[in-house]
Amino acid sequence: MLKCEQFNKFCAALDKCEHYQKFKVYKDKILALGNDSLEKTIAIAVALCLVCAVLVSFSAVALKPLQVNNKELDMKKNILEVAGLLQEGSDIDKAFSDKIEAKIVNLETGDYVEDMNPAEYDQRKAAKDPALSVAIPKDKDIAHIRIKAKYAKVFLVKEAGAIKSIILPINGYGLWSTLYGFLSLDADGQTVQSINFYDQAETPGLGGEVVNPNWRALWKGKKVYAESEQAGSEKGLIEAAEIGEPALALIKGVVDTSKPGSQYQVDGLAGASLTSAGVTNLVRYWMSKEGFAPYLAKVRAVKGVKS
């Protein structure tokens, strides 16, 4: 009954509206025209466009909360996957809240930022905000990202209060696109558990193989930082790193595990040398002093692990 009264009031208000009355007169005029009338054709086309625009706008607004929720759920799924905690059919939100702790890190100092809420921080948006980002010097921007956020959101897997895994966001340019992903490390900040790229537009079957589970499995157990002088490799896409510097790299072909330095090498992507070089560059950048090296050094210091 209340809805009917409100509708009647709305209709009454429309009847008193001068513009609505003019619209009714024009509508009747248009409908009275012949179907071959140019004016009628244009008027109906405009009306259809307006109706469609209203419907699309309404749908976008109405569905936005659902889209945001799905995006957050997908991100949590990717984090659980790279942490090795994703189980088929499990409640993703519950598994994430039970097993993952998000923290904000100041990339310059490596310290946690306690006065920022990780749930509200979007690192990709922050990279576009002049107040929250910094330009990367060209000679250091090997990942070709130009600008980075001052703060990064990292994810920790803990057992009995101790860190078991460290999950770091990484990104950099490949051949056709910027690749966004996560690198999961052991608590020593040195040994790789897994890698996962959740957003990329590389060539399917070539650079797009960065999402292939078989290739991703090759990363497990690899080392990030050079622990000793490495023998030069004619197959390397990048020169060997100095002790303590990021050494992990993709190579041309298949890794020969019998050779020194193989613990820092991953099979390159067949037919995708530029994407392979891009992955090497982005991993080395984010593991350097420009990225997470200060943070990982402090993690190791707390655990008493030598860097």
GROMACS .gro file of C-alpha atoms in nm:
model
  307
    1MET     CA    1   0.000   0.000   0.000
    2LEU     CA    2   0.282   0.241   0.090
    3LYS     CA    3   0.463   0.171  -0.240
    4CYS     CA    4   0.142   0.241  -0.435
    5GLU     CA    5   0.098   0.576  -0.257
    6GLN     CA    6   0.457   0.674  -0.332
    7PHE     CA    7   0.415   0.577  -0.698
    8ASN     CA    8   0.097   0.784  -0.722
    9LYS     CA    9   0.276   1.083  -0.570
   10PHE     CA   10   0.559   1.041  -0.819
   11CYS     CA   11   0.313   1.031  -1.112
   12ALA     CA   12   0.137   1.339  -0.979
   13ALA     CA   13   0.466   1.524  -0.954
   14LEU     CA   14   0.551   1.428  -1.312
   15ASP     CA   15   0.218   1.559  -1.437
   16LYS     CA   16   0.303   1.898  -1.282
   17CYS     CA   17   0.647   1.903  -1.441
   18GLU     CA   18   0.664   2.142  -1.740
   19HIS     CA   19   0.953   1.954  -1.905
   20TYR     CA   20   0.769   1.622  -1.875
   21GLN     CA   21   0.462   1.771  -2.041
   22LYS     CA   22   0.677   1.897  -2.329
   23PHE     CA   23   0.831   1.552  -2.356
   24LYS     CA   24   0.485   1.390  -2.381
   25VAL     CA   25   0.384   1.629  -2.657
   26TYR     CA   26   0.704   1.557  -2.850
   27LYS     CA   27   0.663   1.181  -2.795
   28ASP     CA   28   0.313   1.186  -2.935
   29LYS     CA   29   0.435   1.389  -3.232
   30ILE     CA   30   0.716   1.141  -3.307
   31LEU     CA   31   0.490   0.837  -3.276
   32ALA     CA   32   0.247   0.994  -3.517
   33LEU     CA   33   0.512   1.022  -3.787
   34GLY     CA   34   0.551   0.755  -4.052
   35ASN     CA   35   0.805   0.478  -4.011
   36ASP     CA   36   1.007   0.613  -4.302
   37SER     CA   37   1.048   0.952  -4.130
   38LEU     CA   38   1.412   1.050  -4.068
   39GLU     CA   39   1.321   1.245  -3.754
   40LYS     CA   40   1.140   0.944  -3.607
   41THR     CA   41   1.430   0.711  -3.687
   42ILE     CA   42   1.683   0.943  -3.521
   43ALA     CA   43   1.459   1.004  -3.216
   44ILE     CA   44   1.402   0.633  -3.155
   45ALA     CA   45   1.774   0.557  -3.200
   46VAL     CA   46   1.864   0.827  -2.946
   47ALA     CA   47   1.600   0.698  -2.703
   48LEU     CA   48   1.735   0.342  -2.732
   49CYS     CA   49   2.090   0.466  -2.671
   50LEU     CA   50   1.978   0.655  -2.360
   51VAL     CA   51   1.789   0.354  -2.223
   52CYS     CA   52   2.088   0.124  -2.286
   53ALA     CA   53   2.325   0.375  -2.125
   54VAL     CA   54   2.104   0.393  -1.815
   55LEU     CA   55   2.084   0.012  -1.793
   56VAL     CA   56   2.462  -0.030  -1.834
   57SER     CA   57   2.533   0.239  -1.575
   58PHE     CA   58   2.288   0.084  -1.331
   59SER     CA   59   2.442  -0.261  -1.381
   60ALA     CA   60   2.795  -0.127  -1.329
   61VAL     CA   61   2.697   0.043  -1.003
   62ALA     CA   62   2.489  -0.249  -0.878
   63LEU     CA   63   2.754  -0.511  -0.959
   64LYS     CA   64   3.058  -0.314  -0.835
   65PRO     CA   65   3.050  -0.457  -0.477
   66LEU     CA   66   3.037  -0.809  -0.622
   67GLN     CA   67   3.325  -0.733  -0.860
   68VAL     CA   68   3.538  -0.591  -0.577
   69ASN     CA   69   3.465  -0.895  -0.361
   70ASN     CA   70   3.555  -1.136  -0.644
   71LYS     CA   71   3.879  -0.949  -0.709
   72GLU     CA   72   3.977  -0.970  -0.342
   73LEU     CA   73   3.883  -1.338  -0.331
   74ASP     CA   74   4.095  -1.411  -0.640
   75MET     CA   75   4.393  -1.230  -0.487
   76LYS     CA   76   4.362  -1.433  -0.167
   77LYS     CA   77   4.341  -1.749  -0.376
   78ASN     CA   78   4.665  -1.662  -0.556
   79ILE     CA   79   4.843  -1.588  -0.229
   80LEU     CA   80   4.728  -1.917  -0.076
   81GLU     CA   81   4.837  -2.099  -0.390
   82VAL     CA   82   5.189  -1.956  -0.394
   83ALA     CA   83   5.213  -2.037  -0.023
   84GLY     CA   84   5.115  -2.398  -0.091
   85LEU     CA   85   4.807  -2.363   0.128
   86LEU     CA   86   4.529  -2.375  -0.129
   87GLN     CA   87   4.305  -2.678  -0.097
   88GLU     CA   88   4.030  -2.757  -0.343
   89GLY     CA   89   3.686  -2.684  -0.207
   90SER     CA   90   3.815  -2.498   0.098
   91ASP     CA   91   3.675  -2.167   0.225
   92ILE     CA   92   3.927  -1.919   0.081
   93ASP     CA   93   3.837  -1.632   0.315
   94LYS     CA   94   3.867  -1.854   0.624
   95ALA     CA   95   4.190  -2.020   0.507
   96PHE     CA   96   4.343  -1.681   0.435
   97SER     CA   97   4.244  -1.526   0.768
   98ASP     CA   98   4.358  -1.836   0.960
   99LYS     CA   99   4.696  -1.884   0.793
  100ILE     CA  100   4.808  -1.555   0.634
  101GLU     CA  101   4.912  -1.232   0.803
  102ALA     CA  102   4.944  -0.918   0.588
  103LYS     CA  103   5.195  -0.649   0.682
  104ILE     CA  104   5.299  -0.316   0.529
  105VAL     CA  105   5.673  -0.269   0.476
  106ASN     CA  106   5.866   0.051   0.419
  107LEU     CA  107   6.083  -0.048   0.122
  108GLU     CA  108   6.354   0.206   0.202
  109THR     CA  109   6.412   0.101   0.563
  110GLY     CA  110   6.278  -0.255   0.561
  111ASP     CA  111   6.067  -0.181   0.870
  112TYR     CA  112   5.704  -0.268   0.924
  113VAL     CA  113   5.463   0.027   0.907
  114GLU     CA  114   5.226  -0.021   1.197
  115ASP     CA  115   5.006   0.284   1.140
  116MET     CA  116   4.876   0.165   0.801
  117ASN     CA  117   4.594  -0.086   0.761
  118PRO     CA  118   4.703  -0.367   0.522
  119ALA     CA  119   4.340  -0.445   0.436
  120GLU     CA  120   4.294  -0.093   0.297
  121TYR     CA  121   4.628  -0.060   0.119
  122ASP     CA  122   4.650  -0.119  -0.257
  123GLN     CA  123   5.011  -0.120  -0.374
  124ARG     CA  124   4.926  -0.086  -0.742
  125LYS     CA  125   4.711   0.221  -0.675
  126ALA     CA  126   4.978   0.363  -0.443
  127ALA     CA  127   5.232   0.344  -0.727
  128LYS     CA  128   5.013   0.594  -0.917
  129ASP     CA  129   4.986   0.833  -0.622
  130PRO     CA  130   5.271   1.092  -0.613
  131ALA     CA  131   5.248   1.109  -0.234
  132LEU     CA  132   5.292   0.733  -0.193
  133SER     CA  133   5.535   0.657  -0.475
  134VAL     CA  134   5.884   0.739  -0.597
  135ALA     CA  135   6.043   0.751  -0.941
  136ILE     CA  136   6.308   0.485  -1.004
  137PRO     CA  137   6.641   0.607  -1.147
  138LYS     CA  138   6.685   0.478  -1.503
  139ASP     CA  139   7.014   0.305  -1.424
  140LYS     CA  140   6.842   0.099  -1.152
  141ASP     CA  141   6.509   0.033  -1.323
  142ILE     CA  142   6.599  -0.305  -1.473
  143ALA     CA  143   6.235  -0.418  -1.437
  144HIS     CA  144   6.115  -0.119  -1.644
  145ILE     CA  145   5.842  -0.013  -1.403
  146ARG     CA  146   5.954   0.355  -1.379
  147ILE     CA  147   5.764   0.427  -1.055
  148LYS     CA  148   5.722   0.216  -0.743
  149ALA     CA  149   5.518   0.253  -0.427
  150LYS     CA  150   5.711   0.354  -0.116
  151TYR     CA  151   5.537   0.081   0.080
  152ALA     CA  152   5.471  -0.281  -0.007
  153LYS     CA  153   5.220  -0.530   0.130
  154VAL     CA  154   5.387  -0.858   0.222
  155PHE     CA  155   5.221  -1.176   0.347
  156LEU     CA  156   5.351  -1.403   0.621
  157VAL     CA  157   5.270  -1.764   0.695
  158LYS     CA  158   5.337  -1.840   1.060
  159GLU     CA  159   5.346  -2.150   1.274
  160ALA     CA  160   5.358  -2.122   1.654
  161GLY     CA  161   5.435  -1.752   1.616
  162ALA     CA  162   5.738  -1.810   1.393
  163ILE     CA  163   5.760  -1.715   1.026
  164LYS     CA  164   5.737  -2.017   0.796
  165SER     CA  165   5.701  -1.839   0.461
  166ILE     CA  166   5.739  -1.487   0.324
  167ILE     CA  167   5.527  -1.393   0.023
  168LEU     CA  168   5.643  -1.088  -0.169
  169PRO     CA  169   5.461  -0.898  -0.447
  170ILE     CA  170   5.670  -0.860  -0.763
  171ASN     CA  171   5.613  -0.692  -1.098
  172GLY     CA  172   5.805  -0.594  -1.408
  173TYR     CA  173   5.785  -0.569  -1.783
  174GLY     CA  174   5.808  -0.875  -2.005
  175LEU     CA  175   5.766  -0.863  -2.383
  176TRP     CA  176   5.412  -0.729  -2.422
  177SER     CA  177   5.296  -0.654  -2.070
  178THR     CA  178   5.375  -0.582  -1.710
  179LEU     CA  179   5.371  -0.908  -1.516
  180TYR     CA  180   5.229  -0.902  -1.163
  181GLY     CA  181   5.286  -1.190  -0.927
  182PHE     CA  182   5.410  -1.325  -0.596
  183LEU     CA  183   5.737  -1.487  -0.493
  184SER     CA  184   5.724  -1.715  -0.191
  185LEU     CA  185   6.042  -1.765   0.013
  186ASP     CA  186   6.141  -1.974   0.312
  187ALA     CA  187   6.190  -1.791   0.641
  188ASP     CA  188   6.560  -1.752   0.553
  189GLY     CA  189   6.462  -1.502   0.283
  190GLN     CA  190   6.688  -1.695   0.047
  191THR     CA  191   6.525  -2.019  -0.063
  192VAL     CA  192   6.238  -2.010  -0.311
  193GLN     CA  193   5.919  -2.200  -0.238
  194SER     CA  194   5.715  -2.094  -0.539
  195ILE     CA  195   5.635  -1.820  -0.787
  196ASN     CA  196   5.300  -1.723  -0.933
  197PHE     CA  197   5.201  -1.460  -1.192
  198TYR     CA  198   4.834  -1.370  -1.160
  199ASP     CA  199   4.823  -1.087  -1.414
  200GLN     CA  200   5.011  -1.095  -1.745
  201ALA     CA  201   4.946  -1.067  -2.118
  202GLU     CA  202   5.246  -1.245  -2.269
  203THR     CA  203   5.219  -1.456  -2.585
  204PRO     CA  204   5.017  -1.775  -2.518
  205GLY     CA  205   5.233  -2.086  -2.552
  206LEU     CA  206   5.554  -1.879  -2.529
  207GLY     CA  207   5.595  -1.606  -2.267
  208GLY     CA  208   5.250  -1.699  -2.139
  209GLU     CA  209   5.405  -2.020  -2.004
  210VAL     CA  210   5.494  -1.823  -1.689
  211VAL     CA  211   5.166  -1.960  -1.553
  212ASN     CA  212   5.245  -2.321  -1.645
  213PRO     CA  213   5.252  -2.529  -1.321
  214ASN     CA  214   5.535  -2.747  -1.457
  215TRP     CA  215   5.758  -2.446  -1.518
  216ARG     CA  216   5.665  -2.287  -1.186
  217ALA     CA  217   5.763  -2.610  -1.009
  218LEU     CA  218   6.122  -2.562  -1.132
  219TRP     CA  219   6.165  -2.267  -0.895
  220LYS     CA  220   6.125  -2.466  -0.574
  221GLY     CA  221   6.451  -2.483  -0.377
  222LYS     CA  222   6.634  -2.226  -0.591
  223LYS     CA  223   6.847  -1.962  -0.418
  224VAL     CA  224   6.800  -1.587  -0.451
  225TYR     CA  225   7.131  -1.438  -0.330
  226ALA     CA  226   7.479  -1.543  -0.440
  227GLU     CA  227   7.653  -1.724  -0.154
  228SER     CA  228   7.985  -1.774  -0.332
  229GLU     CA  229   8.165  -1.679  -0.651
  230GLN     CA  230   7.975  -1.832  -0.942
  231ALA     CA  231   8.129  -1.984  -1.249
  232GLY     CA  232   8.042  -1.787  -1.560
  233SER     CA  233   7.779  -1.945  -1.782
  234GLU     CA  234   7.774  -1.897  -2.157
  235LYS     CA  235   7.399  -1.967  -2.148
  236GLY     CA  236   7.317  -1.697  -1.894
  237LEU     CA  237   7.091  -1.410  -1.994
  238ILE     CA  238   7.256  -1.188  -1.732
  239GLU     CA  239   7.609  -1.178  -1.589
  240ALA     CA  240   7.671  -1.365  -1.266
  241ALA     CA  241   7.603  -1.170  -0.946
  242GLU     CA  242   7.849  -1.075  -0.673
  243ILE     CA  243   7.829  -1.240  -0.331
  244GLY     CA  244   7.522  -1.117  -0.142
  245GLU     CA  245   7.357  -0.978  -0.453
  246PRO     CA  246   7.048  -1.124  -0.628
  247ALA     CA  247   7.170  -1.407  -0.853
  248LEU     CA  248   6.852  -1.593  -0.947
  249ALA     CA  249   6.801  -1.593  -1.324
  250LEU     CA  250   6.640  -1.772  -1.613
  251ILE     CA  251   6.884  -1.920  -1.864
  252LYS     CA  252   6.865  -2.026  -2.227
  253GLY     CA  253   6.774  -2.392  -2.237
  254VAL     CA  254   6.771  -2.640  -1.952
  255VAL     CA  255   6.967  -2.605  -1.628
  256ASP     CA  256   7.260  -2.844  -1.586
  257THR     CA  257   7.239  -2.927  -1.216
  258SER     CA  258   7.591  -3.074  -1.220
  259LYS     CA  259   7.747  -2.734  -1.282
  260PRO     CA  260   7.833  -2.472  -1.017
  261GLY     CA  261   7.571  -2.201  -0.987
  262SER     CA  262   7.281  -2.418  -1.098
  263GLN     CA  263   7.104  -2.344  -0.770
  264TYR     CA  264   7.057  -1.988  -0.899
  265GLN     CA  265   6.924  -2.088  -1.241
  266VAL     CA  266   6.580  -2.172  -1.379
  267ASP     CA  267   6.500  -2.311  -1.726
  268GLY     CA  268   6.420  -2.031  -1.967
  269LEU     CA  269   6.090  -2.015  -2.150
  270ALA     CA  270   6.130  -2.177  -2.492
  271GLY     CA  271   6.095  -1.923  -2.772
  272ALA     CA  272   6.043  -1.636  -2.527
  273SER     CA  273   6.387  -1.496  -2.447
  274LEU     CA  274   6.254  -1.143  -2.389
  275THR     CA  275   5.991  -1.260  -2.143
  276SER     CA  276   6.256  -1.477  -1.974
  277ALA     CA  277   6.487  -1.176  -1.943
  278GLY     CA  278   6.195  -0.974  -1.807
  279VAL     CA  279   6.123  -1.233  -1.536
  280THR     CA  280   6.493  -1.240  -1.442
  281ASN     CA  281   6.505  -0.861  -1.425
  282LEU     CA  282   6.191  -0.822  -1.216
  283VAL     CA  283   6.301  -1.089  -0.967
  284ARG     CA  284   6.648  -0.939  -0.937
  285TYR     CA  285   6.507  -0.589  -0.900
  286TRP     CA  286   6.264  -0.673  -0.621
  287MET     CA  287   6.523  -0.882  -0.439
  288SER     CA  288   6.779  -0.598  -0.458
  289LYS     CA  289   6.833  -0.304  -0.225
  290GLU     CA  290   6.580  -0.116  -0.437
  291GLY     CA  291   6.318  -0.372  -0.337
  292PHE     CA  292   6.293  -0.616  -0.048
  293ALA     CA  293   6.662  -0.671   0.039
  294PRO     CA  294   6.651  -0.433   0.341
  295TYR     CA  295   6.338  -0.606   0.471
  296LEU     CA  296   6.471  -0.958   0.418
  297ALA     CA  297   6.798  -0.864   0.591
  298LYS     CA  298   6.601  -0.761   0.900
  299VAL     CA  299   6.395  -1.081   0.888
  300ARG     CA  300   6.715  -1.286   0.881
  301ALA     CA  301   6.865  -1.078   1.163
  302VAL     CA  302   6.564  -1.144   1.386
  303LYS     CA  303   6.592  -1.518   1.319
  304GLY     CA  304   6.969  -1.516   1.356
  305VAL     CA  305   7.021  -1.636   0.997
  306LYS     CA  306   7.337  -1.524   0.819
  307SER     CA  307   7.279  -1.318   0.505
   0.00000   0.00000   0.00000
